[in-house]
PDB file of C-alpha atoms in Angstrom:
ATOM      1  CA  MET A 453       0.000   0.000   0.000  1.00 54.00           C
ATOM      2  CA  LEU A 454       2.763   2.460   0.984  1.00 54.00           C
ATOM      3  CA  LYS A 455       4.704   1.653  -2.174  1.00 68.00           C
ATOM      4  CA  GLY A 456       1.577   2.251  -4.252  1.00 69.00           C
ATOM      5  CA  LYS A 457       0.958   5.614  -2.593  1.00 80.00           C
ATOM      6  CA  THR A 458       4.580   6.641  -3.196  1.00 83.00           C
ATOM      7  CA  ARG A 459       4.344   5.738  -6.879  1.00 84.00           C
ATOM      8  CA  MET A 460       1.090   7.650  -7.091  1.00 87.00           C
ATOM      9  CA  LEU A 461       2.622  10.791  -5.563  1.00 89.00           C
ATOM     10  CA  ILE A 462       5.515  10.565  -8.017  1.00 89.00           C
ATOM     11  CA  ALA A 463       3.062  10.203 -10.899  1.00 90.00           C
ATOM     12  CA  ILE A 464       1.063  13.216  -9.668  1.00 93.00           C
ATOM     13  CA  ALA A 465       4.245  15.283  -9.420  1.00 94.00           C
ATOM     14  CA  MET A 466       5.290  14.301 -12.952  1.00 94.00           C
ATOM     15  CA  LEU A 467       1.849  15.028 -14.425  1.00 95.00           C
ATOM     16  CA  SER A 468       1.746  18.369 -12.569  1.00 96.00           C
ATOM     17  CA  SER A 469       5.094  19.328 -14.105  1.00 96.00           C
ATOM     18  CA  ILE A 470       3.889  18.400 -17.597  1.00 96.00           C
ATOM     19  CA  SER A 471       0.666  20.306 -16.980  1.00 97.00           C
ATOM     20  CA  PHE A 472       2.634  23.376 -15.871  1.00 97.00           C
ATOM     21  CA  VAL A 473       4.749  23.301 -19.052  1.00 96.00           C
ATOM     22  CA  LEU A 474       1.616  22.982 -21.203  1.00 96.00           C
ATOM     23  CA  MET A 475       0.130  25.940 -19.352  1.00 95.00           C
ATOM     24  CA  LEU A 476       3.094  28.052 -20.481  1.00 94.00           C
ATOM     25  CA  LEU A 477       2.191  27.305 -24.114  1.00 94.00           C
ATOM     26  CA  ALA A 478      -1.187  29.046 -23.892  1.00 94.00           C
ATOM     27  CA  PHE A 479      -2.423  30.957 -26.938  1.00 94.00           C
ATOM     28  CA  PRO A 480      -5.319  33.371 -27.574  1.00 93.00           C
ATOM     29  CA  LEU A 481      -8.168  32.741 -30.012  1.00 92.00           C
ATOM     30  CA  PRO A 482      -8.978  35.132 -32.872  1.00 90.00           C
ATOM     31  CA  ALA A 483     -11.953  37.447 -32.326  1.00 86.00           C
ATOM     32  CA  LEU A 484     -12.028  36.745 -28.578  1.00 88.00           C
ATOM     33  CA  PRO A 485     -10.497  38.836 -25.753  1.00 86.00           C
ATOM     34  CA  ALA A 486      -6.700  38.413 -25.639  1.00 86.00           C
ATOM     35  CA  TYR A 487      -6.704  37.614 -21.923  1.00 84.00           C
ATOM     36  CA  LEU A 488      -8.606  34.400 -22.669  1.00 90.00           C
ATOM     37  CA  LYS A 489      -6.009  31.830 -23.680  1.00 93.00           C
ATOM     38  CA  VAL A 490      -6.323  28.171 -24.576  1.00 95.00           C
ATOM     39  CA  ASP A 491      -3.893  25.624 -23.193  1.00 95.00           C
ATOM     40  CA  PHE A 492      -3.858  21.852 -22.950  1.00 97.00           C
ATOM     41  CA  SER A 493      -2.773  21.642 -19.325  1.00 96.00           C
ATOM     42  CA  ASP A 494      -5.999  19.885 -18.317  1.00 97.00           C
ATOM     43  CA  ILE A 495      -4.990  16.759 -20.238  1.00 96.00           C
ATOM     44  CA  PRO A 496      -2.484  15.541 -17.593  1.00 96.00           C
ATOM     45  CA  ALA A 497      -5.102  16.277 -14.927  1.00 97.00           C
ATOM     46  CA  LEU A 498      -7.639  14.207 -16.860  1.00 96.00           C
ATOM     47  CA  ILE A 499      -5.161  11.341 -17.155  1.00 94.00           C
ATOM     48  CA  ALA A 500      -4.524  11.542 -13.405  1.00 94.00           C
ATOM     49  CA  ALA A 501      -8.254  11.518 -12.659  1.00 94.00           C
ATOM     50  CA  ILE A 502      -9.142   8.514 -14.809  1.00 92.00           C
ATOM     51  CA  THR A 503      -6.154   6.444 -13.677  1.00 90.00           C
ATOM     52  CA  MET A 504      -5.810   7.425 -10.015  1.00 91.00           C
ATOM     53  CA  GLY A 505      -9.124   8.954  -9.015  1.00 92.00           C
ATOM     54  CA  PRO A 506     -10.646  12.467  -8.979  1.00 94.00           C
ATOM     55  CA  LEU A 507      -8.537  13.801  -6.128  1.00 95.00           C
ATOM     56  CA  ALA A 508      -5.372  13.001  -8.101  1.00 95.00           C
ATOM     57  CA  GLY A 509      -6.719  15.012 -11.032  1.00 96.00           C
ATOM     58  CA  ILE A 510      -7.644  17.900  -8.759  1.00 97.00           C
ATOM     59  CA  LEU A 511      -4.162  17.821  -7.194  1.00 97.00           C
ATOM     60  CA  VAL A 512      -2.542  18.033 -10.626  1.00 97.00           C
ATOM     61  CA  ALA A 513      -4.774  20.998 -11.515  1.00 97.00           C
ATOM     62  CA  PHE A 514      -3.959  22.673  -8.193  1.00 98.00           C
ATOM     63  CA  LEU A 515      -0.196  22.138  -8.396  1.00 97.00           C
ATOM     64  CA  LYS A 516       0.111  23.367 -11.985  1.00 97.00           C
ATOM     65  CA  ASN A 517      -1.623  26.599 -10.973  1.00 96.00           C
ATOM     66  CA  VAL A 518       0.589  27.028  -7.926  1.00 96.00           C
ATOM     67  CA  LEU A 519       3.684  26.485 -10.092  1.00 96.00           C
ATOM     68  CA  ASP A 520       2.450  28.949 -12.712  1.00 95.00           C
ATOM     69  CA  TRP A 521       1.625  31.554 -10.067  1.00 94.00           C
ATOM     70  CA  LEU A 522       5.095  31.204  -8.530  1.00 93.00           C
ATOM     71  CA  PHE A 523       6.712  31.336 -11.976  1.00 91.00           C
ATOM     72  CA  ALA A 524       4.651  34.027 -13.719  1.00 88.00           C
ATOM     73  CA  GLY A 525       2.911  35.861 -10.891  1.00 85.00           C
ATOM     74  CA  SER A 526      -0.442  37.583 -11.308  1.00 83.00           C
ATOM     75  CA  PRO A 527      -1.289  41.069 -12.643  1.00 79.00           C
ATOM     76  CA  THR A 528      -3.702  41.565  -9.754  1.00 74.00           C
ATOM     77  CA  GLY A 529      -1.227  40.527  -7.061  1.00 78.00           C
ATOM     78  CA  VAL A 530      -3.841  37.950  -6.077  1.00 84.00           C
ATOM     79  CA  PRO A 531      -4.045  34.763  -8.177  1.00 90.00           C
ATOM     80  CA  VAL A 532      -7.557  35.410  -9.465  1.00 91.00           C
ATOM     81  CA  GLY A 533      -6.774  33.947 -12.876  1.00 91.00           C
ATOM     82  CA  HIS A 534      -5.195  30.883 -11.313  1.00 94.00           C
ATOM     83  CA  MET A 535      -8.187  30.370  -9.048  1.00 95.00           C
ATOM     84  CA  ALA A 536     -10.450  30.617 -12.091  1.00 95.00           C
ATOM     85  CA  ASN A 537      -8.262  28.151 -13.988  1.00 96.00           C
ATOM     86  CA  PHE A 538      -8.357  25.713 -11.072  1.00 97.00           C
ATOM     87  CA  VAL A 539     -12.143  25.864 -10.850  1.00 97.00           C
ATOM     88  CA  THR A 540     -12.335  25.460 -14.635  1.00 97.00           C
ATOM     89  CA  SER A 541     -10.295  22.266 -14.379  1.00 97.00           C
ATOM     90  CA  ILE A 542     -12.564  20.848 -11.669  1.00 97.00           C
ATOM     91  CA  LEU A 543     -15.706  21.651 -13.667  1.00 97.00           C
ATOM     92  CA  PHE A 544     -14.157  19.961 -16.695  1.00 97.00           C
ATOM     93  CA  LEU A 545     -12.577  16.833 -15.275  1.00 96.00           C
ATOM     94  CA  THR A 546     -15.265  15.853 -12.741  1.00 97.00           C
ATOM     95  CA  PRO A 547     -17.929  14.858 -15.311  1.00 97.00           C
ATOM     96  CA  VAL A 548     -15.262  13.073 -17.369  1.00 96.00           C
ATOM     97  CA  TYR A 549     -14.208  10.995 -14.372  1.00 96.00           C
ATOM     98  CA  LEU A 550     -17.763  10.193 -13.260  1.00 96.00           C
ATOM     99  CA  ILE A 551     -18.851   9.073 -16.726  1.00 96.00           C
ATOM    100  CA  TYR A 552     -15.641   7.246 -17.614  1.00 93.00           C
ATOM    101  CA  ARG A 553     -15.847   5.314 -14.340  1.00 91.00           C
ATOM    102  CA  LYS A 554     -19.162   3.888 -15.574  1.00 92.00           C
ATOM    103  CA  ALA A 555     -18.039   3.307 -19.185  1.00 89.00           C
ATOM    104  CA  THR A 556     -14.288   2.801 -19.660  1.00 84.00           C
ATOM    105  CA  SER A 557     -14.439   3.001 -23.445  1.00 87.00           C
ATOM    106  CA  SER A 558     -13.955   5.481 -26.285  1.00 88.00           C
ATOM    107  CA  LYS A 559     -17.676   6.256 -26.134  1.00 92.00           C
ATOM    108  CA  GLY A 560     -17.451   6.790 -22.387  1.00 93.00           C
ATOM    109  CA  ILE A 561     -14.521   9.196 -22.615  1.00 94.00           C
ATOM    110  CA  THR A 562     -16.132  11.058 -25.537  1.00 95.00           C
ATOM    111  CA  TYR A 563     -19.442  11.471 -23.706  1.00 96.00           C
ATOM    112  CA  GLY A 564     -17.588  12.494 -20.558  1.00 96.00           C
ATOM    113  CA  LEU A 565     -15.567  15.123 -22.439  1.00 97.00           C
ATOM    114  CA  ALA A 566     -18.730  16.516 -24.022  1.00 97.00           C
ATOM    115  CA  CYS A 567     -20.395  16.797 -20.607  1.00 97.00           C
ATOM    116  CA  GLY A 568     -17.207  18.268 -19.140  1.00 97.00           C
ATOM    117  CA  THR A 569     -17.124  20.929 -21.860  1.00 98.00           C
ATOM    118  CA  ILE A 570     -20.742  21.908 -21.205  1.00 98.00           C
ATOM    119  CA  SER A 571     -20.164  21.904 -17.442  1.00 98.00           C
ATOM    120  CA  MET A 572     -17.093  24.102 -17.810  1.00 97.00           C
ATOM    121  CA  ALA A 573     -18.713  26.530 -20.259  1.00 97.00           C
ATOM    122  CA  ILE A 574     -21.877  27.055 -18.229  1.00 97.00           C
ATOM    123  CA  GLY A 575     -20.183  26.941 -14.831  1.00 97.00           C
ATOM    124  CA  MET A 576     -17.501  29.453 -15.743  1.00 97.00           C
ATOM    125  CA  SER A 577     -20.034  31.765 -17.375  1.00 97.00           C
ATOM    126  CA  VAL A 578     -21.953  31.940 -14.113  1.00 97.00           C
ATOM    127  CA  LEU A 579     -18.836  32.177 -11.916  1.00 96.00           C
ATOM    128  CA  ASN A 580     -17.258  34.883 -14.082  1.00 94.00           C
ATOM    129  CA  TYR A 581     -20.462  36.896 -13.944  1.00 93.00           C
ATOM    130  CA  TYR A 582     -20.772  36.750 -10.177  1.00 93.00           C
ATOM    131  CA  VAL A 583     -17.236  36.115  -8.893  1.00 94.00           C
ATOM    132  CA  PHE A 584     -14.147  36.265 -11.084  1.00 92.00           C
ATOM    133  CA  LEU A 585     -14.773  39.329 -13.290  1.00 90.00           C
ATOM    134  CA  PRO A 586     -15.828  41.391 -10.240  1.00 91.00           C
ATOM    135  CA  MET A 587     -12.668  40.189  -8.466  1.00 90.00           C
ATOM    136  CA  TYR A 588     -10.507  41.270 -11.397  1.00 85.00           C
ATOM    137  CA  ALA A 589     -12.162  44.692 -11.458  1.00 85.00           C
ATOM    138  CA  TYR A 590     -11.713  45.098  -7.694  1.00 85.00           C
ATOM    139  CA  PHE A 591      -8.048  44.097  -7.496  1.00 85.00           C
ATOM    140  CA  LEU A 592      -7.044  45.961 -10.675  1.00 78.00           C
ATOM    141  CA  ASN A 593      -9.078  48.984  -9.577  1.00 80.00           C
ATOM    142  CA  PHE A 594     -10.920  49.041 -12.897  1.00 76.00           C
ATOM    143  CA  PRO A 595     -14.519  50.177 -13.331  1.00 76.00           C
ATOM    144  CA  MET A 596     -16.738  47.122 -13.174  1.00 76.00           C
ATOM    145  CA  GLU A 597     -18.863  46.236 -16.184  1.00 73.00           C
ATOM    146  CA  THR A 598     -22.529  45.946 -15.290  1.00 76.00           C
ATOM    147  CA  GLY A 599     -25.832  45.168 -16.918  1.00 80.00           C
ATOM    148  CA  THR A 600     -25.804  44.571 -20.670  1.00 86.00           C
ATOM    149  CA  ALA A 601     -22.044  45.135 -21.000  1.00 87.00           C
ATOM    150  CA  LEU A 602     -21.231  42.423 -18.461  1.00 87.00           C
ATOM    151  CA  PHE A 603     -23.814  40.072 -19.948  1.00 90.00           C
ATOM    152  CA  ASN A 604     -22.339  40.567 -23.434  1.00 91.00           C
ATOM    153  CA  SER A 605     -18.827  39.892 -22.116  1.00 90.00           C
ATOM    154  CA  ILE A 606     -20.053  36.559 -20.823  1.00 94.00           C
ATOM    155  CA  ILE A 607     -22.182  35.545 -23.814  1.00 94.00           C
ATOM    156  CA  PHE A 608     -19.786  36.692 -26.542  1.00 93.00           C
ATOM    157  CA  GLY A 609     -16.500  36.131 -24.731  1.00 93.00           C
ATOM    158  CA  ILE A 610     -16.400  33.712 -21.802  1.00 95.00           C
ATOM    159  CA  LEU A 611     -19.025  31.232 -23.026  1.00 96.00           C
ATOM    160  CA  PRO A 612     -17.721  30.683 -26.588  1.00 96.00           C
ATOM    161  CA  PHE A 613     -14.133  30.624 -25.331  1.00 96.00           C
ATOM    162  CA  ASN A 614     -14.794  27.790 -22.893  1.00 97.00           C
ATOM    163  CA  LEU A 615     -16.802  25.858 -25.478  1.00 97.00           C
ATOM    164  CA  ILE A 616     -13.972  26.134 -28.014  1.00 96.00           C
ATOM    165  CA  LYS A 617     -11.350  25.319 -25.395  1.00 97.00           C
ATOM    166  CA  GLY A 618     -13.312  22.270 -24.250  1.00 97.00           C
ATOM    167  CA  ILE A 619     -13.705  21.030 -27.826  1.00 97.00           C
ATOM    168  CA  LEU A 620      -9.991  21.461 -28.595  1.00 97.00           C
ATOM    169  CA  VAL A 621      -8.918  19.706 -25.390  1.00 97.00           C
ATOM    170  CA  ALA A 622     -11.477  16.948 -26.031  1.00 96.00           C
ATOM    171  CA  ILE A 623     -10.152  16.333 -29.557  1.00 96.00           C
ATOM    172  CA  VAL A 624      -6.564  16.001 -28.330  1.00 96.00           C
ATOM    173  CA  MET A 625      -7.652  13.819 -25.400  1.00 95.00           C
ATOM    174  CA  ILE A 626      -9.658  11.473 -27.660  1.00 93.00           C
ATOM    175  CA  VAL A 627      -6.700  11.043 -30.016  1.00 93.00           C
ATOM    176  CA  LEU A 628      -4.378  10.330 -27.089  1.00 91.00           C
ATOM    177  CA  PHE A 629      -6.927   8.040 -25.452  1.00 87.00           C
ATOM    178  CA  LYS A 630      -7.177   5.798 -28.514  1.00 83.00           C
ATOM    179  CA  ARG A 631      -3.402   5.424 -28.593  1.00 86.00           C
ATOM    180  CA  MET A 632      -2.887   5.142 -24.839  1.00 82.00           C
ATOM    181  CA  LYS A 633      -5.916   3.049 -23.780  1.00 76.00           C
ATOM    182  CA  PRO A 634      -3.913  -0.149 -23.054  1.00 77.00           C
ATOM    183  CA  LEU A 635      -1.345   1.850 -21.072  1.00 75.00           C
ATOM    184  CA  LEU A 636      -4.038   3.742 -19.159  1.00 73.00           C
ATOM    185  CA  ASP A 637      -5.735   0.455 -18.248  1.00 74.00           C
ATOM    186  CA  LYS A 638      -2.411  -0.974 -17.083  1.00 74.00           C
ATOM    187  CA  VAL A 639      -1.620   2.105 -14.984  1.00 69.00           C
ATOM    188  CA  THR A 640      -5.110   2.135 -13.477  1.00 71.00           C
ATOM    189  CA  HIS A 641      -4.787  -1.539 -12.553  1.00 67.00           C
ATOM    190  CA  SER A 642      -1.290  -1.071 -11.129  1.00 67.00           C
ATOM    191  CA  PHE A 643      -2.445   1.638  -8.728  1.00 65.00           C
ATOM    192  CA  GLY A 644      -5.459  -0.453  -7.764  1.00 59.00           C
ATOM    193  CA  THR A 645      -6.445   0.065  -4.133  1.00 43.00           C
ATOM    194  CA  ALA A 646      -4.050   2.995  -3.828  1.00 50.00           C
ATOM    195  CA  ASN A 647      -6.434   5.188  -5.838  1.00 54.00           C
ATOM    196  CA  ILE A 648      -7.031   8.643  -4.404  1.00 56.00           C
ATOM    197  CA  ASN A 649     -10.803   8.994  -4.329  1.00 53.00           C
TER     198      ASN A 649
END
């Protein structure tokens, strides 16, 4: 059991490092606000979740954000963006894990990724409206958008961004899944009772 836990912690550390590097390769999308950037750092967190349990995936998402905050800092002085990214990861990977646990197949992972994308897009639209955009405005001492302006920022910025990001991450994850399925099954089996649930 102890050996299994040690191997799991090493795996989480490695996946967190990979996730952090992928986070550095973020890029903006045309026609959307430049501060919204796509990265593929949720893929290692997804791999951690489906092989070692949801807490492992959440730990990878948490550690990559801590590493990025320490490395790049935050324009607000408070890691608002990193907190938003962490919540985004949880909203995305949780449905994937729950569905994949019931159907460990290509269909299961595809359905899970679709649900994760919808969960992330809707969840972050609501949270940006009520929490994260107001936090940015407060800490940057900017005038806060309200009413129609704020609603439009969500509908024409945040919502489509998260949908596109989810689709792009899902495509890459599906391609990797098809190639890595035997390895993922082997890793999942090897951790066995050491899973972090």
